Coordinates of C-alpha atoms and ligand atoms in Angstrom, one line a residue:
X70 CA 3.0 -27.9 -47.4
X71 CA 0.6 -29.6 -49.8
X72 CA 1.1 -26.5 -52.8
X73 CA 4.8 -26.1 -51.9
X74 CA 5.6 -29.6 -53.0
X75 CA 3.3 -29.8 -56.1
X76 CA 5.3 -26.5 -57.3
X77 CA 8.5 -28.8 -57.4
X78 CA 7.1 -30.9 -59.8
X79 CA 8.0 -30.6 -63.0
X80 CA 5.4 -28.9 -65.2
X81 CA 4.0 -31.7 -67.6
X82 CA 3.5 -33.6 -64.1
X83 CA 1.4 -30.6 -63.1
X84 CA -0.6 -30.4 -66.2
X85 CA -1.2 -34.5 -65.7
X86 CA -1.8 -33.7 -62.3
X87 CA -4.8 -31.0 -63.0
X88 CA -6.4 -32.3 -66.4
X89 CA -7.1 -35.2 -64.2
X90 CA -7.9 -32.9 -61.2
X91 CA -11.0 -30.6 -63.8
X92 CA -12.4 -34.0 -65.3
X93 CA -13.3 -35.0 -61.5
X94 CA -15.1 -31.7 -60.2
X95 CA -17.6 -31.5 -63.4
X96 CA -17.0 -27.7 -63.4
X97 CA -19.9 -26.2 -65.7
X98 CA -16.7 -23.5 -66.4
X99 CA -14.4 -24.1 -68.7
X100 CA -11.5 -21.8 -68.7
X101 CA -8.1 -22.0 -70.5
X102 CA -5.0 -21.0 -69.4
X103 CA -4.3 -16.6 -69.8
X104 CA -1.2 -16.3 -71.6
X105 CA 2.1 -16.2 -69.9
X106 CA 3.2 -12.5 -71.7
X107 CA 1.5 -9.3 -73.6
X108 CA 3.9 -9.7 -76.6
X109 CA 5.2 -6.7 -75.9
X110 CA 7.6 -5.9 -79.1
X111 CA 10.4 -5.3 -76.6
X112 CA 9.6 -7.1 -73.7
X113 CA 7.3 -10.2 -74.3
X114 CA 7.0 -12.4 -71.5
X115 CA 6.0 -9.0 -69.5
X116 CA 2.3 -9.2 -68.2
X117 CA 0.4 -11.8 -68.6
X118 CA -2.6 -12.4 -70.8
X119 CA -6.5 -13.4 -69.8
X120 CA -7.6 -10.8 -66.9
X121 CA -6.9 -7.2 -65.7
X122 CA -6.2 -6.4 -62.4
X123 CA -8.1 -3.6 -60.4
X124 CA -6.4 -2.9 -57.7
X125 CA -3.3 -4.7 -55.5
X126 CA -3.4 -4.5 -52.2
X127 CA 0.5 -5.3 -50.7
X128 CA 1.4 -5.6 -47.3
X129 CA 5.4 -5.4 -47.3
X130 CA 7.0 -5.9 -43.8
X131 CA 10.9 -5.3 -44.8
X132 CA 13.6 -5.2 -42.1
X133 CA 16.7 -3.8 -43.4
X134 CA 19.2 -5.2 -41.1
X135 CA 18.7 -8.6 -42.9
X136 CA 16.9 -7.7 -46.3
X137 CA 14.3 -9.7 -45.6
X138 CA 11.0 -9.3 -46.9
X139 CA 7.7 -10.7 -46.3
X140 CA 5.0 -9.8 -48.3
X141 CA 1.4 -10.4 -48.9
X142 CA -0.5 -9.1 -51.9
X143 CA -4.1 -9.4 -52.6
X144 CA -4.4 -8.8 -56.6
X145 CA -8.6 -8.4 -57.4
X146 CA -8.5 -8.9 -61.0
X147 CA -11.2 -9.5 -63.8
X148 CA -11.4 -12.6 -66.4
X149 CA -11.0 -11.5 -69.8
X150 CA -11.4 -15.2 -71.0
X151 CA -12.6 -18.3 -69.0
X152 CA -9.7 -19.1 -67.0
X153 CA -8.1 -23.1 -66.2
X154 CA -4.8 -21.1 -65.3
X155 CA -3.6 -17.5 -65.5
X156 CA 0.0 -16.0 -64.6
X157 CA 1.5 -13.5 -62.4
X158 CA 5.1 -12.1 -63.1
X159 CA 7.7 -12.7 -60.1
X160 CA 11.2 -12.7 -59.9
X161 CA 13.1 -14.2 -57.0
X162 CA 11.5 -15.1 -53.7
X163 CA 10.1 -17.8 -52.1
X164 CA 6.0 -18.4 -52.7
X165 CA 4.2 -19.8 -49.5
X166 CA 0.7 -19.8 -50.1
X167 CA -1.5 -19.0 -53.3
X168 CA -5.4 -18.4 -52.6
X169 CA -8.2 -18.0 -55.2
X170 CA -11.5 -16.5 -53.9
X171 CA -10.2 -17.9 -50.6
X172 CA -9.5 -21.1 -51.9
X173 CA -6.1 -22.9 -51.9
X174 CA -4.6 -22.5 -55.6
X175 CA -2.1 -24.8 -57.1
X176 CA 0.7 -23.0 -58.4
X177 CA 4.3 -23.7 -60.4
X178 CA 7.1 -21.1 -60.9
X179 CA 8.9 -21.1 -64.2
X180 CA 11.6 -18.0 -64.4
X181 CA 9.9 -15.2 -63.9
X182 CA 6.2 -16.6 -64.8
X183 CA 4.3 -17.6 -61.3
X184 CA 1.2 -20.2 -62.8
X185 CA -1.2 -20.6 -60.8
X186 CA -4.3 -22.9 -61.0
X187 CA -7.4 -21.9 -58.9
X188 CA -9.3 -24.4 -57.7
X189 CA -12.4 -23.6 -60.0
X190 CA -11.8 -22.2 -63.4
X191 CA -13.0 -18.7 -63.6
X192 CA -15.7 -17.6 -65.7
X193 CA -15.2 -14.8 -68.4
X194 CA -16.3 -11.2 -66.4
X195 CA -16.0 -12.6 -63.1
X196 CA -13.9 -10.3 -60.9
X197 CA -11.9 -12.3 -58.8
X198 CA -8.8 -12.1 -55.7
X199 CA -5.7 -13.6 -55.3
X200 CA -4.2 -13.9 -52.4
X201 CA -0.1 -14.5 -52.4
X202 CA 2.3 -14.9 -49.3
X203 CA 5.9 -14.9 -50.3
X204 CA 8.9 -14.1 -48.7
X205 CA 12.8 -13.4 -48.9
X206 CA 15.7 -11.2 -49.8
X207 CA 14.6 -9.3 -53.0
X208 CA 17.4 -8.9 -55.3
X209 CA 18.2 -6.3 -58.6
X210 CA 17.7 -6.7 -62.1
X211 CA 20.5 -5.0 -64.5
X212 CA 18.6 -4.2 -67.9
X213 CA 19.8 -4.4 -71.2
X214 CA 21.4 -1.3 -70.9
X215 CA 22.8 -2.2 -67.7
X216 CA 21.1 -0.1 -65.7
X217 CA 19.5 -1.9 -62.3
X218 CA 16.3 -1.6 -61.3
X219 CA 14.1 -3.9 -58.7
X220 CA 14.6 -4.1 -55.6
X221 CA 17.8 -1.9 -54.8
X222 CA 19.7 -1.5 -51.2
X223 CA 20.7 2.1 -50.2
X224 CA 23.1 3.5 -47.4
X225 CA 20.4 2.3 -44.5
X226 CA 17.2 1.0 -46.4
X227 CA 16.0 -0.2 -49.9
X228 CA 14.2 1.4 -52.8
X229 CA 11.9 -0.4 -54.8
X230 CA 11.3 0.9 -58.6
X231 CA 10.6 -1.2 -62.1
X232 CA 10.8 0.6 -64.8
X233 CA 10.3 -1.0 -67.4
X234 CA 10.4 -5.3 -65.6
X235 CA 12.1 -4.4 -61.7
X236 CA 8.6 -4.4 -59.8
X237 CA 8.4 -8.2 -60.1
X238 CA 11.2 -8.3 -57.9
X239 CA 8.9 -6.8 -55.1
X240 CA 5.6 -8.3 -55.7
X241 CA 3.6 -10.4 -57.9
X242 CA 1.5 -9.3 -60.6
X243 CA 0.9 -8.0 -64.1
X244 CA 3.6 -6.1 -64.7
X245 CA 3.2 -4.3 -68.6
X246 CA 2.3 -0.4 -68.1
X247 CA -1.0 -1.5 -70.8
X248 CA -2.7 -3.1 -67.2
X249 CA -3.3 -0.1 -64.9
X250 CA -4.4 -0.6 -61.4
X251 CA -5.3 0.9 -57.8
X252 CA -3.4 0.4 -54.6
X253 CA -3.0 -0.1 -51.5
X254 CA 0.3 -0.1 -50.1
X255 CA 1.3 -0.9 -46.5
X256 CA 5.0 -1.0 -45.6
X257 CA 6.0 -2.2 -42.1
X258 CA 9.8 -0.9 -40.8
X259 CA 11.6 -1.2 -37.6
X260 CA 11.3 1.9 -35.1
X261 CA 12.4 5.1 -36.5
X262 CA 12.3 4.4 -40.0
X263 CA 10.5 6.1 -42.9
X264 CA 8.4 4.1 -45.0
X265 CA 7.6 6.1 -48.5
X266 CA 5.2 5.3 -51.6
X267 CA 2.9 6.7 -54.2
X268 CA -0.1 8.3 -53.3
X269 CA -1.2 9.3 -49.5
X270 CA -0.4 8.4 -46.3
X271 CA -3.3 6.9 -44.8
X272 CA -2.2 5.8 -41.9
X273 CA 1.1 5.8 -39.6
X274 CA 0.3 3.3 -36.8
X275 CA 3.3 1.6 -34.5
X276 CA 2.9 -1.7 -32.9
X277 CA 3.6 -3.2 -29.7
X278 CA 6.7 -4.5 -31.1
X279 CA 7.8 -1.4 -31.8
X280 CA 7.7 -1.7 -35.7
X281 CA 5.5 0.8 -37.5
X282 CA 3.3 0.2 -40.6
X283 CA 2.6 2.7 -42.8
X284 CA -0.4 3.0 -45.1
X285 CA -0.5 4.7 -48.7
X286 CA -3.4 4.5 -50.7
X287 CA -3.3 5.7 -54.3
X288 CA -6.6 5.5 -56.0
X289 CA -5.3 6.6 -59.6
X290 CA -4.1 3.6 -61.9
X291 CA -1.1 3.2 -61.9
X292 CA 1.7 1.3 -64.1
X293 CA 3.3 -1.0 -62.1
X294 CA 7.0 0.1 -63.1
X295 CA 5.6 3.5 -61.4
X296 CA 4.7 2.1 -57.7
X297 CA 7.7 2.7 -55.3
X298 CA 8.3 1.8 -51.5
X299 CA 11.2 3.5 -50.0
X300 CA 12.4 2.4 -46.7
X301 CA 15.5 4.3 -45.0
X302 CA 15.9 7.3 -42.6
X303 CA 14.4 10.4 -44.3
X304 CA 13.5 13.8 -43.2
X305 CA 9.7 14.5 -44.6
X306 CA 8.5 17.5 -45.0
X307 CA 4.6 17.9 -46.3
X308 CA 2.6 21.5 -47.4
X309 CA 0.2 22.1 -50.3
X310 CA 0.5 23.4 -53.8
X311 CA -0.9 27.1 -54.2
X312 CA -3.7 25.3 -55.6
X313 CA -4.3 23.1 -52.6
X314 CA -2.4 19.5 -53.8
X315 CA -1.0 17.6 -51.0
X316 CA 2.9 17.7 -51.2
X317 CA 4.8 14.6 -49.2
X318 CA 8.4 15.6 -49.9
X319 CA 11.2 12.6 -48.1
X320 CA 14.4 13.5 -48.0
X321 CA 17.8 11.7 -47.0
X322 CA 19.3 13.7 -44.5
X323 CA 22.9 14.2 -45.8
X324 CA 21.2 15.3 -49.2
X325 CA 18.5 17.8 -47.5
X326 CA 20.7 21.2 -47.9
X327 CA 21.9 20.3 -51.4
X328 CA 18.1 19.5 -52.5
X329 CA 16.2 22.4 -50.8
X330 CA 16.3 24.4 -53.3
X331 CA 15.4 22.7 -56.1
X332 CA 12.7 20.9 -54.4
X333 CA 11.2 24.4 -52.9
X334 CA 9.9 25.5 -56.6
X335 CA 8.2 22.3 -56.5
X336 CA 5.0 23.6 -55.9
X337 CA 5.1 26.5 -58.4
X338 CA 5.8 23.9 -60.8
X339 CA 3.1 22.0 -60.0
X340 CA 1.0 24.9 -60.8
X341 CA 3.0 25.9 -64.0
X342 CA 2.6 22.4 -65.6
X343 CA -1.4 22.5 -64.5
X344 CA -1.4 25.4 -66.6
X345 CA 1.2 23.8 -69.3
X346 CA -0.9 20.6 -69.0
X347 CA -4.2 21.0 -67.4
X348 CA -5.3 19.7 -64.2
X349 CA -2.9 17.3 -61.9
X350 CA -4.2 14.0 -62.9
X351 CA -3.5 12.8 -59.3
X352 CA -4.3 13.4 -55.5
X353 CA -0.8 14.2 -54.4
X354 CA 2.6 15.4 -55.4
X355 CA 5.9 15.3 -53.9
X356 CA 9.5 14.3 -54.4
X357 CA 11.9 11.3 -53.2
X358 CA 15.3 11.8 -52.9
X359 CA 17.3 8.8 -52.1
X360 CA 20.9 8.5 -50.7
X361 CA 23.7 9.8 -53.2
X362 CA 24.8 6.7 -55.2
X363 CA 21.3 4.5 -54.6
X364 CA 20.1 4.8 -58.7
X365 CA 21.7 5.3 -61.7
X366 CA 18.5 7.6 -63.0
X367 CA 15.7 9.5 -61.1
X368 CA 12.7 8.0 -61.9
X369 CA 8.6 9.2 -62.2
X370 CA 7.5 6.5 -59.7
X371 CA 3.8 7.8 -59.7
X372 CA 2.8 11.1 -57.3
X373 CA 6.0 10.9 -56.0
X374 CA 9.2 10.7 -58.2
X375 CA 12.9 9.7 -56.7
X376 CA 15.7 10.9 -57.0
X377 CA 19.3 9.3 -56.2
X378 CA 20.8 11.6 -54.1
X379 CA 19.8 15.6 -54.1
X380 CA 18.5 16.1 -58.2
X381 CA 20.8 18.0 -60.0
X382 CA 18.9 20.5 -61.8
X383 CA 15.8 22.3 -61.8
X384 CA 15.0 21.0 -64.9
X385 CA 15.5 17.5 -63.6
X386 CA 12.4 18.0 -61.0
X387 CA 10.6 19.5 -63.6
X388 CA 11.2 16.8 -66.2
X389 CA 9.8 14.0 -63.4
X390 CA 6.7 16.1 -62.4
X391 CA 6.0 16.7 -66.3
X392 CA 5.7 12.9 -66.7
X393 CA 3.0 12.4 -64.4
X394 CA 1.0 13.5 -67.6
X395 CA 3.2 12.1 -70.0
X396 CA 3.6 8.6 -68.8
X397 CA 1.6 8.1 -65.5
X398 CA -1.1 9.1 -66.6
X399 CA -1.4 8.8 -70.2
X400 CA 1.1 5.6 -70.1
X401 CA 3.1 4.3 -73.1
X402 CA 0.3 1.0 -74.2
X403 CA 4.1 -0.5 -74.8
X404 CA 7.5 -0.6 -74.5
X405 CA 8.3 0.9 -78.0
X406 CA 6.2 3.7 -76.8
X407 CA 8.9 5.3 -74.5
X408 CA 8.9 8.3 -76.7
X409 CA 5.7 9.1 -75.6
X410 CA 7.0 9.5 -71.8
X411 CA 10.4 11.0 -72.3
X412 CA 10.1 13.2 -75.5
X413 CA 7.2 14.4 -73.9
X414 CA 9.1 15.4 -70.5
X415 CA 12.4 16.7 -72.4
X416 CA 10.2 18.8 -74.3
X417 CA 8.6 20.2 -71.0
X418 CA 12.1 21.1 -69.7
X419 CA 12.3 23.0 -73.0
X420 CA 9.1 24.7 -71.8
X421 CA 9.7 25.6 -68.6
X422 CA 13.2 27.3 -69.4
X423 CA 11.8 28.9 -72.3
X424 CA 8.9 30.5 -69.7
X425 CA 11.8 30.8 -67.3
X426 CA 15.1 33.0 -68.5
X427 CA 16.3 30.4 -70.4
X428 CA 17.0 29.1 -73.8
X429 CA 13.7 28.6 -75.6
X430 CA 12.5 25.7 -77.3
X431 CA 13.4 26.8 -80.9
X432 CA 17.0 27.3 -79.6
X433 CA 16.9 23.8 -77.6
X434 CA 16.5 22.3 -81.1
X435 CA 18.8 24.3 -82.9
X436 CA 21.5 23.4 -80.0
X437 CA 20.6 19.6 -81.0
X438 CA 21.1 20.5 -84.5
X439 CA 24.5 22.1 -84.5
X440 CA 26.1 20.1 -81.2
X441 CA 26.0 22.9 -79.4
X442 CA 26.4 22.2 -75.6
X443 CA 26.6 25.8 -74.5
X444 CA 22.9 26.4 -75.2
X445 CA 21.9 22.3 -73.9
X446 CA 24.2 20.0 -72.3
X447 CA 22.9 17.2 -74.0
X448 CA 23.1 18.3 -77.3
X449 CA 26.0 16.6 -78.0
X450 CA 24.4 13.2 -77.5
X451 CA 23.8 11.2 -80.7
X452 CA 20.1 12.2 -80.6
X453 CA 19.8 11.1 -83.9
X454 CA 21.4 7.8 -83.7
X455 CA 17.7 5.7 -84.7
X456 CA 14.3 6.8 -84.7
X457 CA 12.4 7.8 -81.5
X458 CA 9.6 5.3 -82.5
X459 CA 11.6 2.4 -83.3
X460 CA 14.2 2.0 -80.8
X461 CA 16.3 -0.8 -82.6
X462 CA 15.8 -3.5 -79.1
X463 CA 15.2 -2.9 -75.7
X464 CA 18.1 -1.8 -74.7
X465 CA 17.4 1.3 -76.6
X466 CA 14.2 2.2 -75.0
X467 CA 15.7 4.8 -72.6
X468 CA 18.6 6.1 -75.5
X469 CA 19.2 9.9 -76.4
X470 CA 17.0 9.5 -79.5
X471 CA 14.0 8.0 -77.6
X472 CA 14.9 11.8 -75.1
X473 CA 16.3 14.2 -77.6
X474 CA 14.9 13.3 -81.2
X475 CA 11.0 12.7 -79.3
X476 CA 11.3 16.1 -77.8
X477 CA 12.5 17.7 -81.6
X478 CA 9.5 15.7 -83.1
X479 CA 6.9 18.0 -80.9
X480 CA 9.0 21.0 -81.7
X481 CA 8.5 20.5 -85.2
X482 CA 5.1 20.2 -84.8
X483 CA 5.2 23.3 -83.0
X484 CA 7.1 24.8 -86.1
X485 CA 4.3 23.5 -88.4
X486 CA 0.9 24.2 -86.4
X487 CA 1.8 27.6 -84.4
X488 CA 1.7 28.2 -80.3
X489 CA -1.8 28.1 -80.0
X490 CA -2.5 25.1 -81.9
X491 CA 0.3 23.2 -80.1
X492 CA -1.0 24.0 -76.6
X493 CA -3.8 22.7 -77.2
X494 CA -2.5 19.6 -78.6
X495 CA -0.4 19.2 -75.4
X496 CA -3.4 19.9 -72.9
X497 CA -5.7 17.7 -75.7
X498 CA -3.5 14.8 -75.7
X499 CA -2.8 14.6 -71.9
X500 CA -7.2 14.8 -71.3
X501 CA -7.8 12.6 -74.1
X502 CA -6.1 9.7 -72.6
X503 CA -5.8 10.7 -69.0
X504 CA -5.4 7.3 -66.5
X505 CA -5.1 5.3 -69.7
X506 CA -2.4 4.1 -72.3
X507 CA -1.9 5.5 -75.7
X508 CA 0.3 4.4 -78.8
X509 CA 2.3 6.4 -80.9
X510 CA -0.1 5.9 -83.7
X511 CA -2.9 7.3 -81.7
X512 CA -1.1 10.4 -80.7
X513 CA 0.0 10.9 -84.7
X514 CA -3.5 10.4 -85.3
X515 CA -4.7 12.4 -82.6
X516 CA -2.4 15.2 -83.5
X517 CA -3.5 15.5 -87.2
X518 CA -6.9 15.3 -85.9
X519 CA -6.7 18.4 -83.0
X520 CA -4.6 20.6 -85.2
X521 CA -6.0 20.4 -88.7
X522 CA -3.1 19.8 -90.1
X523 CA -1.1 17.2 -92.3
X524 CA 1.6 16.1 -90.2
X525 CA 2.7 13.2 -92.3
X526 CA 6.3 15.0 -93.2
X527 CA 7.4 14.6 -89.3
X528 CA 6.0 11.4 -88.7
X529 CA 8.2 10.2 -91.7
X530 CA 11.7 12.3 -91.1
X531 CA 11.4 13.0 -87.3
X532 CA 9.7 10.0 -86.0
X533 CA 9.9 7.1 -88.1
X534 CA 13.0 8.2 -90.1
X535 CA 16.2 6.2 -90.0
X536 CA 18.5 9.2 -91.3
X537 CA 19.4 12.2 -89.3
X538 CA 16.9 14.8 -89.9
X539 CA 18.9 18.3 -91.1
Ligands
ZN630 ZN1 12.0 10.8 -68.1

């Protein structure tokens, strides 16, 4: 095909190729090319600069038995900036086709940067679609801290998660949490297997072939590291929340008895966090849990968190349902921001065992402070090894300090503005920025702001300070 071979070319051809190609159409537009990353302090080639996307639409058809996949996804975005060229982030995988507003694009791949050169530069404002057929076997990414993420093979399926780079091992697109979208998310399996994402099922619908698509539409924006497809054999169970959310629990069979418990106070939880929180920010709730061995980690892929193999705590399932506030949907604006997800959710598991029987917050925290893993297992990590806003590179971003030390920063401002205040601040924060992204300067502001007082003392020991707080 015509766009396969112009992607061979090597890049200055490219450029040759299309300067020549604008100064023959006359085009009244004239765009530049969006910037192939979002600087992000950690992660800068991540996203792409020049547009927003609105929603993704991917149709995945995946067939275990040869870790194929084909996919199509049709990305409607919005020009930021008139646009010669824009990027999508990709890893691995063969591009067929690129459209633009139904028109043949040009495209080139570079590493993880797919460039691609609509036929018409697009004016500043104007919402636009991209169409992109790819195909083949989708592979892992290990992280700095050598953790993998991507595309991941389990006993008889695959998972798909990306926190904080993986998702551009499953599909094109702007993949930094600070560009939010819809989607639609349509995953055709062989007969007899379960296709899971985020959001709701709208549709189950086999073929005359036999293979069975299934729909899930999630209306919320959502980070891309947060969308998940899960393909396997699952037992699903489904119910409501006392207060009348959806639940889509799917569960691998040989972990079902060892998670049935845990995943049973689910719904009460859903209802203590509301309260904790305010309202659910999204549609539907429910749980993943993945073959024994599949992750690493259990992650808060959005509505619907997973879990490798049956979790192994209560506080575990209440950590990942806490984070659909803290992180879903008030979503770090970057990478350095990862306190804002995980100190938020530790502290929440500090919560709900304080409301439950169990060590409260205050004796959480002094557990951190002396080592003592009676009280908290973890206490004996080194919480304090840097500071939870400055995790030293990005290997760092999911370390004990960014966990332990973020969830002693809200406890001391617990210490310092009373219960009351500090509820509020919780349920405040969540509202203020609910579906959006937030910085860590914007929740100290926010905080001093809501509570009245001057929190500048555990900004500067707790979250900013290089020496172990005492
Ligand atoms: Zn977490």
């Amino acid at each position: 095909m015509e766009h396969r071979a112009l992607s061979r070319l090597a890049a200055p051809a490219v450029a040759a190729l299309l300067a020549l190609t604008t100064g023959c159409t006359g085009s009244a537009v004239q765009g530049r090319p969006g910037a192939s990353g979002l600087r992000d302090p950690y992660f800068p080639k991540a996203g792409n600069g020049g547009y927003q996307v609105d929603h993704y639409e991917l149709d995945l058809d995946y067939d275990p038995a040869d870790g194929r996949l084909h996919g199509t996804a049709v990305i409607t975005a919005r020009a930021e900036q008139g646009l010669s060229a824009f990027n999508l982030d990709l890893s691995g995988l063969e591009v067929e086709e690129v459209t633009v507003q139904g028109a043949g694009a040009r495209y080139n791949r570079s590493g993880n940067e797919l460039t691609v050169r609509p036929a018409e530069d697009l004016e500043k404002g104007e919402v636009f679609r991209t169409e992109v057929d790819y195909s083949g076997k989708p592979k892992a990414l290990t992280d700095a801290d050598g953790a993998k993420e991507g595309w991941i093979t389990t006993g008889d399926g695959a998972v798909g998660v990306g926190e904080p780079v993986g998702s551009m091992t499953w599909f094109p697109g702007n993949h930094h949490p600070s560009d939010k979208a819809a989607y639609d998310i349509t995953l055709t399996v062989p007969k007899g297997y379960e296709a899971v994402s985020n959001g709701e099922l709208r549709s189950r619908t086999t073929r005359p072939d036999g293979r069975t698509a299934f729909a899930w539409h999630s209306p919320e924006p959502m980070a891309s590291y947060l969308a998940t497809a899960v393909v396997g054999k699952y037992e699903v169970a489904t119910g409501r929340t006392p207060s009348g959310v959806p639940l889509y629990n799917a569960v691998a069979p040989g972990e079902a008895a060892a998670s049935a418990a845990k995943l049973a106070r689910l719904p009460e939880m859903v209802e203590w966090a509301g309260a904790r929180f305010g309202p659910y920010p999204f549609g539907t709730a429910g749980a993943i849990v993945l073959p024994a061995g599949s992750l690493t980690y259990a992650l808060e892929t959005q509505t619907r968190p997973v879990f490798s193999g049956a979790p192994s705590s209560e506080e575990l399932v209440l950590h990942e349902l806490a984070h659909q506030w803290f992180g879903d949907s008030v979503s770090p604006a970057s990478w350095k921001d990862m306190w804002l997800n995980e100190g938020f959710a530790t502290y929440a598991e500090w919560l709900w065992t304080e409301d439950h029987g169990g060590p409260t917050a205050q004796e959480h925290f002094d557990a951190f402070l002396t080592g003592d893993t009676e009280v908290d297992a973890e206490a004996g990590s080194d919480w304090y090894a840097f500071a939870p806003a400055a995790p030293p590179g990005p290997e760092d971003i999911s370390g004990d300090p960014v966990y332990h030390r973020g969830a002693m920063v809200l406890h001391r401002i617990r210490q310092e503005v009373g219960d009351e205040k500090f509820s509020a601040l919780l349920g405040g924060w969540a509202a203020e920025h609910r579906h959006g992204n937030a910085t860590t300067a914007a929740f100290t502001a926010y905080a001093q702001e809501k509570t009245g007082h001057d929190l500048k003392k555990v900004w500067d020991v707790w979250l900013y300070g290089q020496a172990r707080p005492r």
